[in-house]
Amino acid sequence: MSSLIEQAALRLAQIRQAGIDIPDVVEPAAFEPARVAQANALLADSAVRAAAPAALPTATGNFASAPLPALPRHDDHRPAALGSAVSKVVELDLDLLAAARFVLPNAPRSHLADQYRVIKRPLIANATAKGAAAIEHGNLIMLTSALPGEGKSFTAINLAMSIAAELDHTVMLVDADVARPSVLRKLGLDEAPGLLDLLEGKAEMADVLLRTNIDKLTILPSGRPHPKATELLASDAMRNLLDAMAMRYADRIIIFDSPPLLLTTESRVLATHMGQIVVVVHAGKTLQADVQHALSTIESCPVRMMLLNKSRSDRIGAYGYGYGYGYGYGYGYGAAAGEVAEQAAAGVAGDSDGHAPAGTTHGQVNAAPAR
């Protein structure tokens, strides 16, 4: 018992040294084990508040049965899943992508890269409120087509790659073709959770977003297939997610590769949230009626751009890109590819009035393979 009292007296002296005010007279009988534990806790608290000496004599005997509590760690207040709060990094095989004719930000200048520079410029202007008028969710840009096989996914990836070369902007590529996702496959990546998992509440954004070795490019996969994909895309969760994505980063442009408009309903639902839509058309192949039908499903979008894929253009030389505005409906896409290219270069469509739809832009990309 005398050993316990001596150790308690030593601890009392240490507490006073730490600057804690306690009564001058304490009866020895008060130093019961419970009181010793209380003094021990006070000393630990004083080490934090009053910077008590770090090295203190180690107690022995019964006194050691009440150890000092551990000091708080810097990460004690972090979320339990903090380790997953860092997005996964994936490595793109840039040589294979270049061989597949994808436009890489640091690649030498090329004819195809120049075409995408022209295509992206009005889209970026609208996304950053530098266009003719401010557009709500202008940085949400959907790539689609009337039918499969027109090159929308190839175009979406290349457009994202081209924007990643910008000095003042970053880009997120979202595979929103939830019925037939292809972005990861085209980029040589394995399937991964993504958009649908987010909407189901089974993942957080940081868990599914993929950072790439292209500095300003991130990818959001489509996620695991879901029987109610259309309902998920039409849900409040999707609307809230898109609002957050559009507003969180002022310099970020988000490209959505969506399903063909005439094949599923998912793209029509997604279109209601978009600020800009690019409809990729296989020049010389897609029928005029199909293009008109596709456009009629996205009339609510303020900006619609027509992009001619795999078109020929002998008249306008090396660049092969036409751009213009107009009014009305009607397209000459059933004509020969050369005729369509000339019409696009002139900024008009091939109907009897020579007009394009209001708010619609015509463009063409030569030699971009349909994917």
Tab-separated table of C-alpha atoms in Angstrom:
chain	number	residue	atom	x	y	z
A	1	MET	CA	0.000	0.000	0.000
A	2	SER	CA	2.896	2.315	0.759
A	3	SER	CA	4.170	1.716	-2.762
A	4	LEU	CA	0.817	2.840	-4.169
A	5	ILE	CA	0.839	6.001	-2.083
A	6	GLU	CA	4.377	6.862	-3.127
A	7	GLN	CA	3.531	6.442	-6.771
A	8	ALA	CA	0.379	8.532	-6.362
A	9	ALA	CA	2.384	11.278	-4.685
A	10	LEU	CA	4.829	11.243	-7.586
A	11	ARG	CA	1.931	11.502	-10.031
A	12	LEU	CA	0.476	14.380	-8.020
A	13	ALA	CA	3.730	16.270	-8.338
A	14	GLN	CA	3.695	15.674	-12.102
A	15	ILE	CA	0.132	16.992	-12.338
A	16	ARG	CA	1.095	20.162	-10.464
A	17	GLN	CA	4.087	20.567	-12.761
A	18	ALA	CA	1.705	20.442	-15.694
A	19	GLY	CA	-0.143	23.471	-14.306
A	20	ILE	CA	-3.343	21.808	-13.057
A	21	ASP	CA	-4.736	23.427	-9.908
A	22	ILE	CA	-5.586	20.891	-7.160
A	23	PRO	CA	-6.005	21.272	-3.360
A	24	ASP	CA	-2.752	21.549	-1.376
A	25	VAL	CA	-3.806	18.985	1.268
A	26	VAL	CA	-4.896	15.556	0.177
A	27	GLU	CA	-5.404	12.722	2.609
A	28	PRO	CA	-3.342	9.663	1.722
A	29	ALA	CA	-6.463	7.531	1.938
A	30	ALA	CA	-7.857	9.412	-1.041
A	31	PHE	CA	-5.358	7.764	-3.351
A	32	GLU	CA	-7.451	4.746	-4.080
A	33	PRO	CA	-7.107	3.034	-7.458
A	34	ALA	CA	-10.099	4.967	-8.866
A	35	ARG	CA	-8.527	8.272	-7.810
A	36	VAL	CA	-5.223	7.200	-9.316
A	37	ALA	CA	-6.961	6.486	-12.628
A	38	GLN	CA	-8.593	9.940	-12.470
A	39	ALA	CA	-5.232	11.596	-11.860
A	40	ASN	CA	-3.789	9.561	-14.701
A	41	ALA	CA	-6.496	10.834	-17.085
A	42	LEU	CA	-5.958	14.407	-15.927
A	43	LEU	CA	-2.282	14.131	-16.706
A	44	ALA	CA	-3.030	12.803	-20.195
A	45	ASP	CA	-5.381	15.742	-20.766
A	46	SER	CA	-2.753	18.162	-19.531
A	47	ALA	CA	-0.267	16.753	-21.994
A	48	VAL	CA	-2.521	17.970	-24.772
A	49	ARG	CA	-3.606	21.288	-23.260
A	50	ALA	CA	-0.509	22.423	-21.396
A	51	ALA	CA	2.293	20.671	-23.295
A	52	ALA	CA	3.487	18.650	-20.307
A	53	PRO	CA	6.912	16.960	-20.647
A	54	ALA	CA	6.714	14.146	-23.182
A	55	ALA	CA	8.842	11.693	-21.191
A	56	LEU	CA	7.390	10.729	-17.800
A	57	PRO	CA	8.498	7.948	-15.486
A	58	THR	CA	6.763	4.657	-16.220
A	59	ALA	CA	4.592	3.416	-13.348
A	60	THR	CA	4.904	-0.115	-12.045
A	61	GLY	CA	2.832	-2.393	-9.866
A	62	ASN	CA	-0.922	-1.872	-9.488
A	63	PHE	CA	-0.685	1.662	-10.823
A	64	ALA	CA	0.111	0.341	-14.289
A	65	SER	CA	-3.346	-1.188	-14.502
A	66	ALA	CA	-4.732	2.251	-15.464
A	67	PRO	CA	-2.631	3.252	-18.511
A	68	LEU	CA	-2.574	6.739	-19.994
A	69	PRO	CA	-5.083	7.112	-22.848
A	70	ALA	CA	-3.575	7.382	-26.320
A	71	LEU	CA	-3.250	10.868	-27.764
A	72	PRO	CA	-5.658	11.600	-30.615
A	73	ARG	CA	-4.381	10.883	-34.135
A	74	HIS	CA	-4.746	13.397	-36.947
A	75	ASP	CA	-6.941	11.014	-38.914
A	76	ASP	CA	-9.264	10.069	-36.039
A	77	HIS	CA	-11.998	12.402	-37.355
A	78	ARG	CA	-11.793	11.291	-40.964
A	79	PRO	CA	-14.580	9.198	-42.494
A	80	ALA	CA	-14.131	5.477	-42.103
A	81	ALA	CA	-13.964	5.017	-45.886
A	82	LEU	CA	-11.391	7.726	-46.482
A	83	GLY	CA	-9.133	5.292	-48.273
A	84	SER	CA	-11.729	5.059	-51.038
A	85	ALA	CA	-12.053	8.842	-51.315
A	86	VAL	CA	-9.141	8.930	-53.747
A	87	SER	CA	-10.238	8.096	-57.299
A	88	LYS	CA	-8.694	5.079	-58.959
A	89	VAL	CA	-5.936	5.814	-61.468
A	90	VAL	CA	-5.948	3.867	-64.759
A	91	GLU	CA	-3.219	3.728	-67.363
A	92	LEU	CA	-4.260	4.237	-70.981
A	93	ASP	CA	-2.080	2.644	-73.650
A	94	LEU	CA	-1.422	5.794	-75.661
A	95	ASP	CA	0.371	3.961	-78.479
A	96	LEU	CA	-2.591	1.649	-79.070
A	97	LEU	CA	-5.021	4.578	-78.922
A	98	ALA	CA	-2.968	6.525	-81.454
A	99	ALA	CA	-2.938	3.489	-83.747
A	100	ALA	CA	-6.739	3.351	-83.456
A	101	ARG	CA	-6.858	6.984	-84.675
A	102	PHE	CA	-7.858	8.577	-81.408
A	103	VAL	CA	-6.788	12.195	-80.993
A	104	LEU	CA	-4.291	12.396	-78.112
A	105	PRO	CA	-3.567	15.761	-76.441
A	106	ASN	CA	0.219	15.567	-76.846
A	107	ALA	CA	0.281	13.953	-80.283
A	108	PRO	CA	1.715	15.807	-83.307
A	109	ARG	CA	-0.720	17.991	-85.194
A	110	SER	CA	-2.914	16.090	-87.622
A	111	HIS	CA	-5.794	16.625	-90.005
A	112	LEU	CA	-8.233	14.827	-87.687
A	113	ALA	CA	-7.040	16.764	-84.637
A	114	ASP	CA	-7.609	20.028	-86.486
A	115	GLN	CA	-11.163	19.004	-87.295
A	116	TYR	CA	-11.915	18.360	-83.642
A	117	ARG	CA	-10.394	21.712	-82.738
A	118	VAL	CA	-12.972	23.368	-84.932
A	119	ILE	CA	-15.788	21.213	-83.570
A	120	LYS	CA	-14.993	21.831	-79.901
A	121	ARG	CA	-14.621	25.606	-80.106
A	122	PRO	CA	-18.339	26.573	-80.216
A	123	LEU	CA	-19.144	23.886	-77.653
A	124	ILE	CA	-16.579	25.283	-75.225
A	125	ALA	CA	-17.841	28.820	-75.833
A	126	ASN	CA	-21.376	27.728	-74.941
A	127	ALA	CA	-20.151	25.738	-71.955
A	128	THR	CA	-18.344	28.741	-70.495
A	129	ALA	CA	-21.142	31.262	-71.196
A	130	LYS	CA	-19.088	32.936	-73.929
A	131	GLY	CA	-21.545	32.114	-76.685
A	132	ALA	CA	-24.382	34.208	-78.061
A	133	ALA	CA	-26.488	33.530	-74.953
A	134	ALA	CA	-26.016	31.894	-71.569
A	135	ILE	CA	-27.084	28.235	-71.585
A	136	GLU	CA	-28.175	26.352	-68.502
A	137	HIS	CA	-25.974	23.303	-68.005
A	138	GLY	CA	-23.999	24.362	-71.053
A	139	ASN	CA	-21.051	22.291	-69.859
A	140	LEU	CA	-23.140	19.102	-70.080
A	141	ILE	CA	-22.724	17.905	-73.683
A	142	MET	CA	-24.391	14.757	-74.977
A	143	LEU	CA	-23.088	12.812	-77.994
A	144	THR	CA	-25.706	10.643	-79.679
A	145	SER	CA	-26.930	9.456	-83.075
A	146	ALA	CA	-30.139	8.359	-84.720
A	147	LEU	CA	-29.052	4.732	-85.115
A	148	PRO	CA	-26.155	2.471	-84.084
A	149	GLY	CA	-22.932	2.400	-86.073
A	150	GLU	CA	-22.710	6.116	-86.881
A	151	GLY	CA	-19.555	6.812	-84.871
A	152	LYS	CA	-20.916	8.539	-81.768
A	153	SER	CA	-18.650	6.760	-79.260
A	154	PHE	CA	-15.553	7.326	-81.379
A	155	THR	CA	-16.535	10.985	-81.670
A	156	ALA	CA	-17.275	11.334	-77.944
A	157	ILE	CA	-13.871	9.947	-76.986
A	158	ASN	CA	-12.050	12.101	-79.508
A	159	LEU	CA	-13.936	15.205	-78.450
A	160	ALA	CA	-13.016	14.531	-74.825
A	161	MET	CA	-9.379	13.973	-75.804
A	162	SER	CA	-9.344	17.225	-77.737
A	163	ILE	CA	-10.837	19.202	-74.839
A	164	ALA	CA	-8.258	17.614	-72.506
A	165	ALA	CA	-5.620	19.471	-74.528
A	166	GLU	CA	-7.129	22.816	-73.489
A	167	LEU	CA	-5.106	24.930	-71.064
A	168	ASP	CA	-8.080	26.270	-69.103
A	169	HIS	CA	-10.451	23.311	-68.964
A	170	THR	CA	-10.720	19.756	-67.702
A	171	VAL	CA	-13.036	17.112	-69.107
A	172	MET	CA	-15.014	14.180	-67.742
A	173	LEU	CA	-16.131	11.484	-70.182
A	174	VAL	CA	-19.289	9.689	-69.021
A	175	ASP	CA	-20.344	6.418	-70.629
A	176	ALA	CA	-24.100	6.920	-70.447
A	177	ASP	CA	-24.857	4.235	-73.037
A	178	VAL	CA	-26.054	2.028	-70.217
A	179	ALA	CA	-27.570	-0.599	-72.537
A	180	ARG	CA	-24.400	-1.120	-74.626
A	181	PRO	CA	-21.449	0.598	-72.925
A	182	SER	CA	-18.315	0.749	-75.059
A	183	VAL	CA	-16.062	3.564	-73.806
A	184	LEU	CA	-13.946	1.408	-71.493
A	185	ARG	CA	-13.593	-1.302	-74.121
A	186	LYS	CA	-12.495	1.158	-76.791
A	187	LEU	CA	-9.927	2.606	-74.408
A	188	GLY	CA	-8.593	-0.848	-73.512
A	189	LEU	CA	-9.882	-0.790	-69.917
A	190	ASP	CA	-11.722	-3.427	-67.899
A	191	GLU	CA	-15.364	-3.087	-66.910
A	192	ALA	CA	-15.912	-1.143	-63.702
A	193	PRO	CA	-18.746	0.206	-61.543
A	194	GLY	CA	-19.987	3.637	-62.488
A	195	LEU	CA	-23.028	5.794	-63.204
A	196	LEU	CA	-25.773	3.263	-62.437
A	197	ASP	CA	-24.070	2.272	-59.187
A	198	LEU	CA	-24.038	5.939	-58.183
A	199	LEU	CA	-27.733	6.341	-58.922
A	200	GLU	CA	-28.574	3.210	-56.930
A	201	GLY	CA	-26.691	4.593	-53.951
A	202	LYS	CA	-24.251	1.673	-53.981
A	203	ALA	CA	-21.159	3.836	-54.514
A	204	GLU	CA	-19.792	7.330	-54.101
A	205	MET	CA	-18.358	9.394	-56.952
A	206	ALA	CA	-14.790	8.939	-55.701
A	207	ASP	CA	-15.294	5.162	-55.735
A	208	VAL	CA	-16.182	4.976	-59.434
A	209	LEU	CA	-14.459	7.931	-61.088
A	210	LEU	CA	-11.336	6.919	-63.014
A	211	ARG	CA	-8.387	9.250	-63.302
A	212	THR	CA	-6.192	8.639	-66.337
A	213	ASN	CA	-2.599	9.262	-67.338
A	214	ILE	CA	-3.970	12.005	-69.592
A	215	ASP	CA	-3.734	14.820	-67.097
A	216	LYS	CA	-7.079	16.566	-67.594
A	217	LEU	CA	-9.220	13.566	-68.525
A	218	THR	CA	-11.352	11.560	-66.079
A	219	ILE	CA	-13.818	8.795	-66.951
A	220	LEU	CA	-17.106	7.788	-65.356
A	221	PRO	CA	-18.057	4.273	-66.578
A	222	SER	CA	-21.675	3.257	-67.142
A	223	GLY	CA	-21.630	0.793	-64.262
A	224	ARG	CA	-23.303	-2.546	-63.792
A	225	PRO	CA	-26.326	-3.251	-66.052
A	226	HIS	CA	-29.666	-2.581	-64.389
A	227	PRO	CA	-33.180	-3.615	-65.500
A	228	LYS	CA	-34.526	-0.171	-64.571
A	229	ALA	CA	-31.774	1.888	-66.189
A	230	THR	CA	-34.288	4.230	-67.834
A	231	GLU	CA	-36.016	4.902	-64.531
A	232	LEU	CA	-32.672	5.546	-62.842
A	233	LEU	CA	-31.725	8.093	-65.511
A	234	ALA	CA	-35.120	9.781	-65.054
A	235	SER	CA	-34.900	9.820	-61.264
A	236	ASP	CA	-34.368	12.716	-58.882
A	237	ALA	CA	-31.010	11.160	-58.037
A	238	MET	CA	-29.903	11.645	-61.653
A	239	ARG	CA	-31.138	15.222	-61.758
A	240	ASN	CA	-29.353	16.040	-58.511
A	241	LEU	CA	-26.182	14.330	-59.713
A	242	LEU	CA	-26.153	16.294	-62.969
A	243	ASP	CA	-26.805	19.562	-61.144
A	244	ALA	CA	-23.859	18.858	-58.871
A	245	MET	CA	-21.616	17.833	-61.778
A	246	ALA	CA	-22.534	20.936	-63.771
A	247	MET	CA	-21.952	23.384	-60.928
A	248	ARG	CA	-19.128	21.927	-58.860
A	249	TYR	CA	-16.180	22.796	-61.123
A	250	ALA	CA	-16.357	25.897	-63.292
A	251	ASP	CA	-13.589	24.669	-65.625
A	252	ARG	CA	-14.940	21.147	-66.174
A	253	ILE	CA	-16.734	20.115	-69.366
A	254	ILE	CA	-18.644	16.832	-69.217
A	255	ILE	CA	-19.139	14.685	-72.321
A	256	PHE	CA	-21.875	12.022	-72.285
A	257	ASP	CA	-21.761	9.130	-74.744
A	258	SER	CA	-25.445	8.216	-74.854
A	259	PRO	CA	-27.457	5.525	-76.681
A	260	PRO	CA	-28.872	6.162	-80.171
A	261	LEU	CA	-32.047	8.223	-80.051
A	262	LEU	CA	-34.173	5.805	-82.083
A	263	LEU	CA	-32.981	2.649	-80.338
A	264	THR	CA	-33.734	3.203	-76.642
A	265	THR	CA	-35.510	5.703	-74.416
A	266	GLU	CA	-32.518	6.341	-72.117
A	267	SER	CA	-30.994	8.960	-74.422
A	268	ARG	CA	-34.273	10.897	-74.642
A	269	VAL	CA	-34.491	11.012	-70.855
A	270	LEU	CA	-30.852	12.095	-70.592
A	271	ALA	CA	-31.369	14.778	-73.232
A	272	THR	CA	-33.800	16.661	-70.982
A	273	HIS	CA	-30.905	17.482	-68.624
A	274	MET	CA	-28.354	18.518	-71.256
A	275	GLY	CA	-27.273	22.000	-72.273
A	276	GLN	CA	-25.877	20.898	-75.652
A	277	ILE	CA	-26.404	17.839	-77.855
A	278	VAL	CA	-24.245	16.681	-80.760
A	279	VAL	CA	-25.991	14.264	-83.120
A	280	VAL	CA	-23.455	12.251	-85.108
A	281	VAL	CA	-24.667	11.345	-88.587
A	282	HIS	CA	-23.009	8.858	-90.929
A	283	ALA	CA	-22.814	10.960	-94.075
A	284	GLY	CA	-24.338	9.378	-97.150
A	285	LYS	CA	-25.881	6.523	-95.139
A	286	THR	CA	-28.329	7.810	-92.531
A	287	LEU	CA	-31.744	8.511	-94.015
A	288	GLN	CA	-33.297	11.946	-93.862
A	289	ALA	CA	-36.426	10.572	-92.163
A	290	ASP	CA	-34.327	8.966	-89.414
A	291	VAL	CA	-32.469	12.202	-88.720
A	292	GLN	CA	-35.716	14.181	-88.594
A	293	HIS	CA	-37.267	11.626	-86.251
A	294	ALA	CA	-34.208	11.701	-83.992
A	295	LEU	CA	-34.223	15.501	-83.840
A	296	SER	CA	-37.897	15.539	-82.919
A	297	THR	CA	-37.074	13.637	-79.710
A	298	ILE	CA	-34.649	16.282	-78.422
A	299	GLU	CA	-36.461	19.512	-79.223
A	300	SER	CA	-36.222	20.654	-75.592
A	301	CYS	CA	-32.448	21.025	-75.759
A	302	PRO	CA	-31.390	24.626	-76.481
A	303	VAL	CA	-28.362	23.745	-78.643
A	304	ARG	CA	-28.250	20.861	-81.125
A	305	MET	CA	-25.271	20.294	-83.377
A	306	MET	CA	-25.202	18.015	-86.404
A	307	LEU	CA	-21.841	16.396	-87.057
A	308	LEU	CA	-21.253	14.522	-90.297
A	309	ASN	CA	-19.010	11.515	-89.831
A	310	LYS	CA	-17.054	9.854	-92.655
A	311	SER	CA	-17.982	12.519	-95.173
A	312	ARG	CA	-16.030	13.400	-98.298
A	313	SER	CA	-15.179	16.920	-99.211
A	314	ASP	CA	-13.257	17.637	-102.374
A	315	ARG	CA	-14.504	21.196	-102.614
A	316	ILE	CA	-13.272	22.546	-99.296
A	317	GLY	CA	-9.858	20.897	-99.437
A	318	ALA	CA	-7.878	19.521	-96.550
A	319	TYR	CA	-9.984	20.600	-93.614
A	320	GLY	CA	-13.289	19.076	-94.601
A	321	TYR	CA	-15.428	20.886	-92.043
A	322	GLY	CA	-18.484	23.053	-92.557
A	323	TYR	CA	-20.328	25.094	-89.967
A	324	GLY	CA	-23.465	27.185	-90.134
A	325	TYR	CA	-26.820	28.168	-88.641
A	326	GLY	CA	-30.276	28.282	-90.164
A	327	TYR	CA	-33.981	27.600	-89.675
A	328	GLY	CA	-36.484	24.940	-90.651
A	329	TYR	CA	-36.204	21.176	-91.130
A	330	GLY	CA	-35.065	18.833	-93.849
A	331	TYR	CA	-31.724	17.181	-94.542
A	332	GLY	CA	-30.008	15.833	-97.621
A	333	TYR	CA	-28.472	12.853	-95.866
A	334	GLY	CA	-29.865	10.444	-98.390
A	335	ALA	CA	-27.734	12.094	-101.073
A	336	ALA	CA	-24.240	11.053	-102.109
A	337	ALA	CA	-21.521	11.648	-99.561
A	338	GLY	CA	-19.840	14.319	-101.673
A	339	GLU	CA	-23.086	16.275	-101.998
A	340	VAL	CA	-23.683	16.146	-98.253
A	341	ALA	CA	-20.165	17.426	-97.623
A	342	GLU	CA	-20.712	20.355	-99.952
A	343	GLN	CA	-24.029	21.191	-98.315
A	344	ALA	CA	-22.457	21.128	-94.870
A	345	ALA	CA	-19.555	23.253	-96.061
A	346	ALA	CA	-22.015	25.843	-97.273
A	347	GLY	CA	-23.753	25.795	-93.898
A	348	VAL	CA	-27.111	24.617	-95.330
A	349	ALA	CA	-29.050	21.399	-95.530
A	350	GLY	CA	-30.370	19.664	-98.595
A	351	ASP	CA	-34.049	20.471	-98.488
A	352	SER	CA	-35.861	22.582	-101.027
A	353	ASP	CA	-35.496	25.697	-98.890
A	354	GLY	CA	-31.814	25.158	-98.159
A	355	HIS	CA	-32.362	25.654	-94.434
A	356	ALA	CA	-31.251	23.938	-91.250
A	357	PRO	CA	-33.153	23.606	-87.959
A	358	ALA	CA	-33.124	26.510	-85.557
A	359	GLY	CA	-30.286	26.298	-83.105
A	360	THR	CA	-28.631	23.475	-85.029
A	361	THR	CA	-25.056	23.507	-86.268
A	362	HIS	CA	-23.749	21.444	-89.163
A	363	GLY	CA	-20.278	19.994	-89.128
A	364	GLN	CA	-18.416	17.132	-90.709
A	365	VAL	CA	-15.453	14.977	-89.824
A	366	ASN	CA	-13.640	13.256	-92.658
A	367	ALA	CA	-12.272	9.742	-92.396
A	368	ALA	CA	-13.371	9.166	-88.802
A	369	PRO	CA	-14.379	5.486	-88.761
A	370	ALA	CA	-17.836	4.579	-87.544
A	371	ARG	CA	-17.613	2.777	-84.225
